[in-house]
CSV table of C-alpha atoms and ligand atoms in Angstrom, one decimal:
chain,number,residue,atom,x,y,z
A,359,MET,CA,-33.8,34.9,-4.7
A,360,ASN,CA,-30.8,37.3,-4.5
A,361,LEU,CA,-28.0,35.6,-2.5
A,362,ALA,CA,-24.4,36.7,-1.6
A,363,ILE,CA,-21.7,34.3,-0.6
A,364,ILE,CA,-18.7,35.8,1.3
A,365,GLY,CA,-15.6,33.6,0.8
A,366,THR,CA,-15.1,32.0,-2.6
A,367,GLY,CA,-13.1,28.9,-1.7
A,368,TYR,CA,-13.9,25.2,-2.1
A,369,VAL,CA,-17.1,25.7,0.0
A,370,GLY,CA,-18.3,29.2,-1.1
A,371,LEU,CA,-17.6,28.8,-4.8
A,372,THR,CA,-19.3,25.5,-5.2
A,373,THR,CA,-22.2,26.5,-3.0
A,374,GLY,CA,-22.8,29.7,-4.8
A,375,THR,CA,-22.6,28.0,-8.2
A,376,CYS,CA,-25.1,25.4,-7.2
A,377,PHE,CA,-27.5,28.1,-5.9
A,378,ALA,CA,-27.2,29.8,-9.3
A,379,GLU,CA,-27.8,26.5,-11.1
A,380,VAL,CA,-31.2,26.1,-9.4
A,381,GLY,CA,-32.2,29.6,-10.5
A,382,HIS,CA,-31.1,32.0,-7.8
A,383,ASN,CA,-29.2,35.2,-8.5
A,384,VAL,CA,-25.8,34.9,-6.8
A,385,VAL,CA,-22.8,37.1,-6.2
A,386,CYS,CA,-19.7,35.4,-4.9
A,387,VAL,CA,-17.4,37.8,-2.9
A,388,ASP,CA,-13.8,37.3,-1.9
A,389,ASN,CA,-11.2,39.7,-0.6
A,390,ASN,CA,-8.6,38.0,-2.8
A,391,ALA,CA,-8.7,40.2,-5.8
A,392,LYS,CA,-6.6,37.9,-7.9
A,393,LYS,CA,-9.1,35.0,-7.3
A,394,ILE,CA,-12.0,37.2,-8.3
A,395,ASP,CA,-10.1,38.5,-11.4
A,396,MET,CA,-9.4,34.9,-12.5
A,397,LEU,CA,-13.1,33.8,-12.0
A,398,SER,CA,-14.3,36.9,-13.9
A,399,HIS,CA,-12.1,35.9,-16.8
A,400,GLY,CA,-13.4,32.3,-16.8
A,401,GLU,CA,-10.3,30.8,-15.1
A,402,MET,CA,-10.7,28.3,-12.2
A,403,PRO,CA,-8.7,28.9,-9.0
A,404,ILE,CA,-9.4,25.3,-7.8
A,405,TYR,CA,-10.0,21.9,-9.3
A,406,GLU,CA,-13.4,20.4,-8.5
A,407,PRO,CA,-15.1,18.0,-10.9
A,408,ASP,CA,-18.0,19.5,-13.0
A,409,LEU,CA,-17.7,22.9,-11.4
A,410,GLU,CA,-16.1,24.8,-14.3
A,411,GLU,CA,-18.9,23.9,-16.8
A,412,MET,CA,-21.5,24.9,-14.2
A,413,ILE,CA,-19.8,28.2,-13.6
A,414,VAL,CA,-19.5,29.0,-17.3
A,415,SER,CA,-23.2,28.3,-18.0
A,416,ASN,CA,-24.5,30.2,-15.0
A,417,VAL,CA,-22.2,33.2,-15.7
A,418,SER,CA,-23.5,33.3,-19.2
A,419,ALA,CA,-27.1,33.0,-18.0
A,420,GLY,CA,-26.4,36.1,-15.9
A,421,ARG,CA,-27.2,34.4,-12.6
A,422,LEU,CA,-23.6,34.1,-11.2
A,423,HIS,CA,-21.4,37.1,-10.5
A,424,PHE,CA,-18.0,37.6,-8.8
A,425,SER,CA,-16.9,40.6,-6.9
A,426,THR,CA,-14.6,42.0,-4.2
A,427,ASN,CA,-17.2,44.5,-3.1
A,428,LEU,CA,-18.8,43.1,0.0
A,429,ALA,CA,-20.9,46.3,0.7
A,430,GLU,CA,-22.5,46.2,-2.7
A,431,ALA,CA,-23.2,42.4,-2.4
A,432,VAL,CA,-25.0,43.0,1.0
A,433,LYS,CA,-27.0,45.8,-0.5
A,434,CYS,CA,-28.3,43.6,-3.4
A,435,SER,CA,-28.8,40.3,-1.5
A,436,GLU,CA,-31.6,39.2,0.8
A,437,ILE,CA,-29.5,36.5,2.3
A,438,ILE,CA,-25.7,36.6,3.0
A,439,PHE,CA,-23.8,33.4,3.5
A,440,ILE,CA,-20.5,33.5,5.3
A,441,ALA,CA,-18.0,30.8,4.0
A,442,VAL,CA,-14.6,32.1,5.1
A,443,PRO,CA,-11.9,29.9,6.7
A,444,THR,CA,-12.0,28.9,10.4
A,445,PRO,CA,-8.5,27.5,10.8
A,446,PRO,CA,-7.3,25.8,14.0
A,447,HIS,CA,-5.1,27.6,16.6
A,448,GLU,CA,-2.1,25.8,18.0
A,449,ASP,CA,-4.2,24.5,21.0
A,450,GLY,CA,-6.9,23.1,18.8
A,451,SER,CA,-9.4,25.9,19.4
A,452,VAL,CA,-10.9,27.5,16.3
A,453,ASP,CA,-9.6,30.9,14.9
A,454,LEU,CA,-12.8,32.9,14.3
A,455,SER,CA,-11.1,36.1,13.4
A,456,TYR,CA,-12.3,35.9,9.7
A,457,ILE,CA,-15.9,35.3,10.7
A,458,GLU,CA,-15.6,38.3,13.1
A,459,GLU,CA,-14.1,40.5,10.4
A,460,VAL,CA,-16.7,39.6,7.8
A,461,SER,CA,-19.6,40.0,10.4
A,462,HIS,CA,-18.2,43.5,11.3
A,463,ALA,CA,-17.9,44.4,7.6
A,464,ILE,CA,-21.5,43.3,7.0
A,465,ALA,CA,-22.7,45.3,10.0
A,466,ASP,CA,-21.0,48.4,8.6
A,467,THR,CA,-23.0,48.2,5.5
A,468,LEU,CA,-26.4,47.5,7.1
A,469,SER,CA,-29.0,50.2,7.4
A,470,PRO,CA,-32.7,50.3,8.3
A,471,GLU,CA,-33.5,51.4,4.7
A,472,LEU,CA,-32.0,48.2,3.3
A,473,GLY,CA,-34.7,46.1,4.8
A,474,TYR,CA,-34.6,42.6,6.3
A,475,ARG,CA,-31.4,40.6,5.9
A,476,ILE,CA,-30.5,37.1,6.9
A,477,ILE,CA,-26.8,36.3,7.7
A,478,VAL,CA,-26.0,32.6,7.4
A,479,ASP,CA,-23.1,30.9,8.8
A,480,LYS,CA,-21.9,28.3,6.3
A,481,SER,CA,-18.4,27.9,7.7
A,482,THR,CA,-17.7,25.2,10.2
A,483,VAL,CA,-17.8,26.9,13.6
A,484,PRO,CA,-17.9,26.1,17.3
A,485,VAL,CA,-21.4,26.0,18.9
A,486,SER,CA,-22.5,29.5,20.0
A,487,THR,CA,-20.7,31.3,17.1
A,488,GLY,CA,-24.2,32.3,15.7
A,489,ASP,CA,-24.8,34.3,19.0
A,490,ARG,CA,-21.4,35.9,18.6
A,491,VAL,CA,-22.2,37.0,15.0
A,492,SER,CA,-25.5,38.5,16.3
A,493,GLU,CA,-23.5,40.4,19.0
A,494,VAL,CA,-21.1,41.8,16.4
A,495,ILE,CA,-23.9,43.0,14.2
A,496,ALA,CA,-25.7,44.5,17.2
A,497,ARG,CA,-22.5,46.3,18.2
A,498,TYR,CA,-21.5,47.8,14.9
A,499,ALA,CA,-24.8,48.2,12.9
A,500,PRO,CA,-27.4,50.9,13.6
A,501,ASP,CA,-30.0,50.0,16.2
A,502,GLU,CA,-33.0,49.6,14.0
A,503,VAL,CA,-31.6,47.1,11.4
A,504,ASP,CA,-33.8,44.1,10.9
A,505,ILE,CA,-31.7,40.9,10.7
A,506,ASP,CA,-31.6,37.3,11.7
A,507,VAL,CA,-28.6,35.0,12.0
A,508,VAL,CA,-28.9,31.4,10.8
A,509,SER,CA,-26.7,28.4,10.9
A,510,ASN,CA,-26.7,26.2,7.7
A,511,PRO,CA,-23.7,23.9,7.8
A,512,GLU,CA,-22.2,22.5,4.7
A,513,PHE,CA,-21.7,18.7,4.2
A,514,LEU,CA,-20.0,18.7,0.8
A,515,ARG,CA,-17.0,16.5,0.2
A,516,GLU,CA,-14.3,17.9,-2.0
A,517,GLY,CA,-14.0,15.9,-5.2
A,518,SER,CA,-17.8,15.3,-5.3
A,519,ALA,CA,-18.9,18.7,-4.0
A,520,VAL,CA,-21.2,19.5,-6.9
A,521,SER,CA,-23.1,16.2,-6.7
A,522,ASP,CA,-23.2,16.4,-2.9
A,523,LEU,CA,-24.7,19.9,-3.1
A,524,MET,CA,-27.2,19.2,-5.9
A,525,ASN,CA,-28.4,15.9,-4.2
A,526,PRO,CA,-28.0,16.4,-0.4
A,527,ASP,CA,-29.1,13.7,2.0
A,528,ARG,CA,-30.5,16.5,4.1
A,529,VAL,CA,-30.3,20.3,4.6
A,530,VAL,CA,-29.8,21.5,8.1
A,531,ILE,CA,-31.2,24.9,9.0
A,532,GLY,CA,-30.8,26.3,12.5
A,533,ALA,CA,-32.8,29.4,13.0
A,534,ASP,CA,-34.5,31.1,16.0
A,535,SER,CA,-37.1,33.0,13.9
A,536,GLN,CA,-39.8,31.5,11.7
A,537,ARG,CA,-39.4,34.3,9.2
A,538,ALA,CA,-35.7,33.3,8.6
A,539,MET,CA,-36.6,29.6,8.6
A,540,ASP,CA,-39.3,30.2,5.9
A,541,MET,CA,-36.9,32.2,3.7
A,542,MET,CA,-34.1,29.6,4.0
A,543,LYS,CA,-36.6,26.9,3.1
A,544,ARG,CA,-37.3,28.8,-0.1
A,545,VAL,CA,-33.6,28.9,-1.0
A,546,TYR,CA,-33.4,25.1,-0.7
A,547,GLN,CA,-36.9,24.3,-2.1
A,548,PRO,CA,-35.5,23.5,-5.7
A,549,PHE,CA,-33.1,20.9,-4.3
A,550,ASN,CA,-36.0,18.7,-3.2
A,551,ALA,CA,-34.1,17.5,-0.1
A,552,PRO,CA,-35.4,16.7,3.4
A,553,ILE,CA,-34.9,19.8,5.6
A,554,VAL,CA,-33.9,19.5,9.2
A,555,GLU,CA,-35.4,22.5,11.1
A,556,VAL,CA,-33.6,23.0,14.4
A,557,ASP,CA,-32.5,25.8,16.7
A,558,LEU,CA,-29.3,27.6,16.0
A,559,PRO,CA,-27.0,25.8,18.5
A,560,SER,CA,-28.3,22.4,17.5
A,561,ALA,CA,-27.5,23.1,13.9
A,562,GLU,CA,-23.9,24.1,14.9
A,563,MET,CA,-23.7,20.9,17.0
A,564,ILE,CA,-25.0,18.7,14.2
A,565,LYS,CA,-22.0,19.8,12.0
A,566,HIS,CA,-19.5,18.9,14.8
A,567,ALA,CA,-21.1,15.7,15.6
A,568,ALA,CA,-21.5,14.6,12.0
A,569,ASN,CA,-17.9,15.2,11.0
A,570,SER,CA,-16.5,13.8,14.2
A,571,PHE,CA,-18.6,10.7,13.8
A,572,LEU,CA,-17.3,10.1,10.2
A,573,ALA,CA,-13.7,10.6,11.5
A,574,LEU,CA,-14.5,8.1,14.2
A,575,LYS,CA,-15.7,5.6,11.7
A,576,ILE,CA,-12.5,5.9,9.7
A,577,SER,CA,-10.4,5.6,12.9
A,578,TYR,CA,-12.4,2.6,14.0
A,579,ILE,CA,-11.7,0.7,10.8
A,580,ASN,CA,-8.1,1.8,10.9
A,581,ALA,CA,-7.7,0.5,14.5
A,582,VAL,CA,-9.3,-2.8,13.3
A,583,SER,CA,-6.9,-2.9,10.4
A,584,ALA,CA,-4.0,-3.0,12.8
A,585,VAL,CA,-5.5,-6.0,14.6
A,586,CYS,CA,-6.2,-7.6,11.2
A,587,GLU,CA,-2.5,-7.3,10.3
A,588,LYS,CA,-1.6,-9.2,13.5
A,589,ALA,CA,-4.4,-11.8,13.3
A,590,GLY,CA,-4.0,-12.6,9.6
A,591,ALA,CA,-7.5,-11.3,8.8
A,592,ASP,CA,-8.5,-9.1,5.8
A,593,VAL,CA,-9.9,-5.6,6.8
A,594,GLU,CA,-11.6,-5.3,3.4
A,595,GLN,CA,-13.6,-8.4,4.1
A,596,VAL,CA,-14.3,-7.3,7.6
A,597,ALA,CA,-15.6,-3.9,6.4
A,598,MET,CA,-17.8,-5.6,3.8
A,599,GLY,CA,-19.2,-8.0,6.4
A,600,ILE,CA,-20.0,-5.3,9.0
A,601,GLY,CA,-21.0,-2.7,6.5
A,602,MET,CA,-23.8,-4.8,5.1
A,603,ASP,CA,-25.6,-4.3,8.4
A,604,LYS,CA,-27.7,-1.2,7.7
A,605,ARG,CA,-27.1,0.1,11.2
A,606,ILE,CA,-23.4,0.3,10.5
A,607,SER,CA,-23.2,0.9,6.6
A,608,ARG,CA,-20.2,0.4,4.4
A,609,HIS,CA,-19.6,4.1,3.9
A,610,PHE,CA,-16.5,5.7,5.4
A,611,LEU,CA,-15.1,2.3,6.4
A,612,ASN,CA,-12.2,2.4,4.0
A,613,ALA,CA,-9.0,1.6,5.9
A,614,GLY,CA,-5.9,3.5,4.8
A,615,LEU,CA,-3.4,6.1,5.9
A,616,GLY,CA,-6.0,8.0,7.9
A,617,TYR,CA,-8.1,11.0,7.3
A,618,GLY,CA,-6.7,14.4,6.1
A,619,GLY,CA,-8.1,17.5,4.5
A,620,SER,CA,-9.2,20.9,5.7
A,621,CYS,CA,-12.2,19.5,7.7
A,622,PHE,CA,-11.8,16.3,9.7
A,623,PRO,CA,-8.5,17.0,11.4
A,624,LYS,CA,-9.6,20.6,12.3
A,625,ASP,CA,-13.2,19.7,13.2
A,626,VAL,CA,-12.2,16.8,15.5
A,627,LYS,CA,-9.7,19.1,17.3
A,628,GLY,CA,-12.3,21.8,17.5
A,629,PHE,CA,-14.9,19.6,19.0
A,630,ILE,CA,-12.5,18.2,21.6
A,631,ASN,CA,-11.5,21.7,22.5
A,632,ILE,CA,-15.1,23.0,22.9
A,633,ALA,CA,-16.2,19.9,24.9
A,634,ASP,CA,-13.3,20.4,27.2
A,635,LYS,CA,-14.1,24.0,27.7
A,636,LEU,CA,-17.8,23.2,28.4
A,637,GLY,CA,-16.7,20.7,31.0
A,638,ALA,CA,-18.0,17.6,29.1
A,639,PRO,CA,-14.8,16.1,27.7
A,640,LEU,CA,-15.0,13.9,24.6
A,641,ASN,CA,-12.1,11.6,25.3
A,642,ILE,CA,-13.3,9.2,22.6
A,643,LEU,CA,-12.3,11.8,20.0
A,644,LYS,CA,-8.8,12.1,21.5
A,645,GLU,CA,-8.4,8.4,20.7
A,646,VAL,CA,-9.8,9.0,17.2
A,647,GLU,CA,-7.0,11.5,16.6
A,648,HIS,CA,-4.4,9.2,18.2
A,649,ILE,CA,-5.4,6.3,15.9
A,650,ASN,CA,-5.3,8.6,12.9
A,651,ASN,CA,-1.7,9.7,13.6
A,652,ARG,CA,-0.6,6.2,14.5
A,653,GLN,CA,-2.0,4.8,11.2
A,654,CYS,CA,0.5,6.8,9.1
A,655,GLU,CA,3.4,6.1,11.5
A,656,ARG,CA,2.7,2.4,11.4
A,657,PHE,CA,2.8,2.5,7.6
A,658,ILE,CA,6.1,4.3,7.5
A,659,GLU,CA,7.5,1.8,10.1
A,660,ARG,CA,6.5,-1.1,7.9
A,661,ILE,CA,8.3,0.4,4.9
A,662,ARG,CA,11.4,0.9,7.1
A,663,GLN,CA,11.1,-2.7,8.3
A,664,LYS,CA,11.2,-3.8,4.6
A,665,LEU,CA,14.0,-1.5,3.4
A,666,TRP,CA,15.9,-1.6,6.8
A,667,VAL,CA,17.3,1.9,6.0
A,668,LEU,CA,15.3,4.7,4.3
A,669,ARG,CA,18.3,7.0,3.7
A,670,ASN,CA,19.2,7.2,-0.1
A,671,LYS,CA,16.4,4.8,-1.1
A,672,ARG,CA,14.5,5.8,-4.2
A,673,ILE,CA,10.9,6.0,-3.4
A,674,ALA,CA,8.0,6.8,-5.8
A,675,VAL,CA,4.9,8.2,-4.3
A,676,TRP,CA,1.6,8.2,-6.2
A,677,GLY,CA,-0.7,10.9,-4.8
A,678,ILE,CA,-0.2,14.2,-3.1
A,679,ALA,CA,-3.7,15.5,-2.6
A,680,PHE,CA,-5.6,14.6,0.6
A,681,LYS,CA,-8.0,12.5,-1.3
A,682,GLN,CA,-9.0,11.7,-4.9
A,683,ASN,CA,-10.6,14.1,-7.4
A,684,THR,CA,-9.2,17.3,-5.8
A,685,ASP,CA,-6.1,19.5,-6.0
A,686,ASP,CA,-6.3,20.3,-2.3
A,687,VAL,CA,-3.3,19.3,-0.2
A,688,ARG,CA,-4.4,20.8,3.1
A,689,GLU,CA,-3.5,18.3,5.9
A,690,SER,CA,-2.8,15.7,3.3
A,691,VAL,CA,-1.4,12.4,4.7
A,692,ALA,CA,0.5,12.0,1.4
A,693,VAL,CA,2.3,15.3,2.0
A,694,LYS,CA,3.1,14.2,5.6
A,695,ILE,CA,4.6,10.9,4.3
A,696,ILE,CA,6.7,12.6,1.6
A,697,ARG,CA,8.1,15.1,4.2
A,698,ARG,CA,8.9,12.3,6.6
A,699,LEU,CA,10.7,10.3,3.9
A,700,CYS,CA,12.7,13.4,2.8
A,701,ASP,CA,13.6,14.1,6.4
A,702,GLU,CA,15.0,10.5,6.6
A,703,GLY,CA,17.1,11.1,3.5
A,704,SER,CA,15.1,9.1,1.0
A,705,ILE,CA,15.1,10.2,-2.7
A,706,VAL,CA,11.5,10.9,-3.3
A,707,THR,CA,9.6,11.4,-6.6
A,708,ALA,CA,5.9,12.1,-6.4
A,709,TYR,CA,3.1,12.3,-8.9
A,710,ASP,CA,-0.5,13.6,-8.6
A,711,PRO,CA,-2.9,14.1,-11.5
A,712,LYS,CA,-4.2,17.4,-10.1
A,713,ALA,CA,-2.2,18.4,-7.1
A,714,ALA,CA,1.3,18.9,-8.7
A,715,GLU,CA,1.2,22.6,-8.4
A,716,SER,CA,-0.4,22.9,-4.9
A,717,GLY,CA,1.8,19.9,-3.8
A,718,ALA,CA,5.0,21.7,-5.0
A,719,LEU,CA,4.0,24.7,-2.8
A,720,ALA,CA,3.2,22.5,0.2
A,721,LEU,CA,6.6,20.7,-0.2
A,722,GLN,CA,8.7,23.8,-0.7
A,723,GLY,CA,12.1,23.3,1.0
A,724,TYR,CA,11.9,19.5,0.7
A,725,PRO,CA,14.1,17.9,-1.9
A,726,VAL,CA,11.3,16.1,-3.6
A,727,THR,CA,10.9,15.8,-7.4
A,728,ILE,CA,7.4,16.3,-8.7
A,729,SER,CA,6.9,14.1,-11.8
A,730,GLN,CA,4.4,15.0,-14.6
A,731,ASP,CA,3.9,11.3,-15.5
A,732,MET,CA,2.7,8.5,-13.2
A,733,TYR,CA,4.9,6.0,-14.9
A,734,GLU,CA,8.1,8.1,-15.2
A,735,CYS,CA,7.6,8.8,-11.4
A,736,THR,CA,8.4,5.1,-10.7
A,737,ARG,CA,11.6,4.9,-12.8
A,738,ASP,CA,14.4,3.3,-10.8
A,739,ALA,CA,12.3,3.4,-7.6
A,740,GLU,CA,12.9,0.7,-5.0
A,741,VAL,CA,9.4,1.2,-3.5
A,742,LEU,CA,6.2,2.5,-4.9
A,743,ILE,CA,3.8,4.0,-2.3
A,744,VAL,CA,0.2,4.6,-3.1
A,745,ALA,CA,-0.8,7.5,-0.9
A,746,THR,CA,-4.0,8.9,-2.4
A,747,GLU,CA,-7.0,6.9,-3.7
A,748,TRP,CA,-7.1,8.2,-7.3
A,749,ARG,CA,-8.9,5.8,-9.6
A,750,GLN,CA,-6.1,5.9,-12.2
A,751,PHE,CA,-3.7,4.3,-9.7
A,752,ALA,CA,-6.1,1.4,-9.3
A,753,MET,CA,-6.1,1.0,-13.1
A,754,ALA,CA,-2.3,1.3,-13.6
A,755,ASN,CA,-0.5,-0.9,-16.1
A,756,LEU,CA,1.5,-2.8,-13.5
A,757,PRO,CA,3.8,-4.8,-15.8
A,758,LYS,CA,4.9,-1.4,-17.2
A,759,VAL,CA,5.6,-0.1,-13.7
A,760,ARG,CA,7.5,-3.3,-12.9
A,761,GLU,CA,9.8,-2.7,-15.9
A,762,LEU,CA,10.6,0.8,-14.8
A,763,MET,CA,11.2,0.1,-11.1
A,764,ARG,CA,14.5,-1.1,-9.6
A,765,LEU,CA,12.9,-3.3,-7.0
A,766,PRO,CA,9.4,-4.9,-7.2
A,767,ILE,CA,7.8,-3.6,-4.0
A,768,ILE,CA,4.4,-1.8,-3.7
A,769,PHE,CA,3.1,-0.3,-0.4
A,770,ASP,CA,-0.6,0.5,-1.1
A,771,GLY,CA,-1.7,2.9,1.6
A,772,ARG,CA,-5.2,3.0,0.2
A,773,ASN,CA,-5.9,-0.6,-0.6
A,774,ILE,CA,-6.9,0.3,-4.2
A,775,ILE,CA,-4.5,-1.9,-6.2
A,776,HIS,CA,-5.7,-5.4,-7.0
A,777,GLY,CA,-3.2,-7.5,-5.0
A,778,GLU,CA,-3.3,-10.6,-7.3
A,779,ASN,CA,-2.6,-8.4,-10.3
A,780,ALA,CA,0.4,-6.8,-8.6
A,781,VAL,CA,1.8,-10.3,-7.8
A,782,SER,CA,1.2,-11.5,-11.4
A,783,ALA,CA,3.2,-8.5,-12.5
A,784,GLY,CA,6.0,-9.7,-10.3
A,785,PHE,CA,5.5,-7.4,-7.3
A,786,GLU,CA,5.4,-8.1,-3.6
A,787,TYR,CA,2.4,-6.3,-2.5
A,788,HIS,CA,1.8,-4.7,1.0
A,789,SER,CA,-1.4,-3.0,1.9
A,790,VAL,CA,-3.3,-1.9,5.0
A,791,GLY,CA,-5.0,-4.4,7.3
A,792,ARG,CA,-4.3,-7.4,5.0
A,793,LYS,CA,-1.7,-10.1,4.5
A,794,SER,CA,1.2,-9.1,2.3
A,795,LEU,CA,1.4,-11.0,-1.0
A,796,TYR,CA,4.5,-12.3,-2.7
A,797,PRO,CA,5.2,-13.7,-6.1
A,798,ALA,CA,5.9,-17.5,-6.2
A,799,LYS,CA,9.6,-18.2,-6.0
B,2295,UDX,C1,-13.4,27.2,4.6
B,2295,UDX,C2,-13.2,26.6,5.9
B,2295,UDX,O1,-12.0,25.8,5.9
B,2295,UDX,C3,-14.3,25.8,6.4
B,2295,UDX,O2,-14.2,25.4,7.7
B,2295,UDX,C4,-15.5,26.5,6.2
B,2295,UDX,O3,-16.6,25.6,6.5
B,2295,UDX,C5,-15.7,27.2,4.9
B,2295,UDX,O4,-14.6,27.9,4.6
B,2295,UDX,P1,-12.8,26.4,2.1
B,2295,UDX,O5,-13.9,27.0,1.3
B,2295,UDX,O6,-12.3,25.0,1.8
B,2295,UDX,O7,-13.4,26.2,3.6
B,2295,UDX,O8,-11.6,27.4,2.4
B,2295,UDX,P2,-10.8,28.2,1.3
B,2295,UDX,O9,-10.7,27.5,0.0
B,2295,UDX,O10,-9.6,28.7,2.0
B,2295,UDX,O11,-11.7,29.5,1.0
B,2295,UDX,C6,-12.0,30.6,1.8
B,2295,UDX,C7,-12.1,31.9,1.0
B,2295,UDX,O12,-12.4,33.0,1.8
B,2295,UDX,C8,-10.8,32.3,0.3
B,2295,UDX,O13,-10.9,32.4,-1.1
B,2295,UDX,C9,-10.4,33.6,1.0
B,2295,UDX,O14,-9.7,34.5,0.1
B,2295,UDX,C10,-11.7,34.1,1.4
B,2295,UDX,N1,-11.7,35.1,2.5
B,2295,UDX,C11,-11.0,34.8,3.6
B,2295,UDX,C12,-12.5,36.2,2.4
B,2295,UDX,O15,-13.1,36.5,1.4
B,2295,UDX,N2,-12.5,37.1,3.4
B,2295,UDX,C13,-11.8,36.9,4.6
B,2295,UDX,O16,-11.9,37.7,5.5
B,2295,UDX,C14,-11.0,35.7,4.7
B,2296,UDX,C1,-15.6,16.1,4.8
B,2296,UDX,C2,-17.1,15.6,5.1
B,2296,UDX,O1,-17.3,14.3,4.4
B,2296,UDX,C3,-18.1,16.6,4.6
B,2296,UDX,O2,-19.4,16.2,4.9
B,2296,UDX,C4,-17.7,17.9,5.3
B,2296,UDX,O3,-18.7,18.8,5.3
B,2296,UDX,C5,-16.3,18.4,4.9
B,2296,UDX,O4,-15.4,17.4,5.3
B,2296,UDX,P1,-13.9,16.1,2.8
B,2296,UDX,O5,-12.9,16.4,3.8
B,2296,UDX,O6,-14.0,17.1,1.6
B,2296,UDX,O7,-15.4,16.1,3.4
B,2296,UDX,O8,-13.7,14.6,2.2
B,2296,UDX,P2,-14.0,13.2,2.7
B,2296,UDX,O9,-14.5,12.4,1.5
B,2296,UDX,O10,-14.9,13.2,3.9
B,2296,UDX,O11,-12.6,12.6,3.1
B,2296,UDX,C6,-11.9,13.1,4.2
B,2296,UDX,C7,-10.6,12.3,4.5
B,2296,UDX,O12,-11.0,11.0,5.0
B,2296,UDX,C8,-9.8,12.0,3.2
B,2296,UDX,O13,-8.4,12.1,3.6
B,2296,UDX,C9,-10.1,10.6,2.8
B,2296,UDX,O14,-9.0,10.0,2.2
B,2296,UDX,C10,-10.3,9.9,4.2
B,2296,UDX,N1,-11.2,8.8,4.2
B,2296,UDX,C11,-12.5,8.9,3.8
B,2296,UDX,C12,-10.7,7.5,4.6
B,2296,UDX,O15,-9.6,7.4,4.9
B,2296,UDX,N2,-11.6,6.4,4.6
B,2296,UDX,C13,-12.9,6.5,4.2
B,2296,UDX,O16,-13.6,5.5,4.2
B,2296,UDX,C14,-13.4,7.8,3.8
């Protein structure tokens, strides 16, 4: 099938590439000419595992194209996916101006001669956005155009987006016409995944409810981790013990510094805002947000307790990205911690395997040094903080780190370092929701 994706970011680029991989003809459109130019020359604007190879092979097979020309893409494609940003406003409501702009631009290019078109909302949007998109099309397109608007939310996780897209647990399609539903099912037929066929508002609601539930799971285990610290219990053992119950499951029960990224913080806020507006408040999600913020504060407080004063302390931070396997630093808890430490006058050196560049931009104006080497980053440090769950931090040569650091103190905000190994290397080891470990005197 001929498909267009409008918005070539983390979501649009990976989605479009995976559609091409299963045999569709795809054009990825973006209004950022620099990005399109890079992609057209085989350069990657983002880091996402396995994506580059897949782009290269699909471009050379002639199935994947990049363009800034939205009108041309609409002309050539039976289905147009919208994957542009939906950032939060100050009050938590969702900024839908990009969706409106793109819908308007699509409407301008539609004509009865073009034939039937499906416009699909891929971006995370508040319930009833689909109706709004239909209204915009009806307002600006000629009367006789034949279209349907569909909701098809994405569930990909950055860092494993390709594998999430190629092997989805389910595909949610919200459509109010059987014709649109049938065509959408043809798009996803090669993926061999269960398809959840629902009406449009229910599809939009599934996305809110799914992401907020995952955020709730993380906040739940983080709240439990605070109790574990007081009670002398081990949150990792607790997560294992409750996660083996299939009704609960171990996934998304990793205690740590809280969730970040471009989705959970924004989606939880958005869902709270919509529910309030609809007169059915979701106070439970207000607590989820509160726990998430507290988790990072508690961690900084524990470091302060240890060092007494943070000013002029040399602190090494491993991790800048909001999670492992990505260069994305949007709403990254690691960035938040680095900023807080800088504000307190600490001397911070940070390292991230992929987010050095994006991290430097996010930390502009903060006197942080970005190190190119994870070991050099720790030289003369008085504390090492692990802020992102990169696997290479879990595998670190701790005796080497011990030799480089001034004081032997690790604060592992992601519970990924083996505590006994840290102690054997001479460190005192502090983590989340577990007893601190100290070397024998
Ligand atoms: C974004 C949203 O954050 C998410 O809620 C939604 O589900 C999908 O889109 P992401 O792909 O991570 O997710 O965003 P980003 O990497 O910023 O990519 C968006 C792209 O859209 C950018 O390349 C931007 O240049 C492009 N864009 C934006 C357009 O092409 N047209 C516009 O009008 C606005
Ligand atoms: C999320 C959803 O998982 C995906 O389905 C959705 O469509 C987009 O948003 P993403 O934000 O890319 O994906 O990554 P995810 O793996 O969900 O992690 C989000 C945040 O939660 C990260 O900061 C991560 O460190 C944190 N996290 C995740 C935890 O703290 N504990 C966990 O157990 C899992």
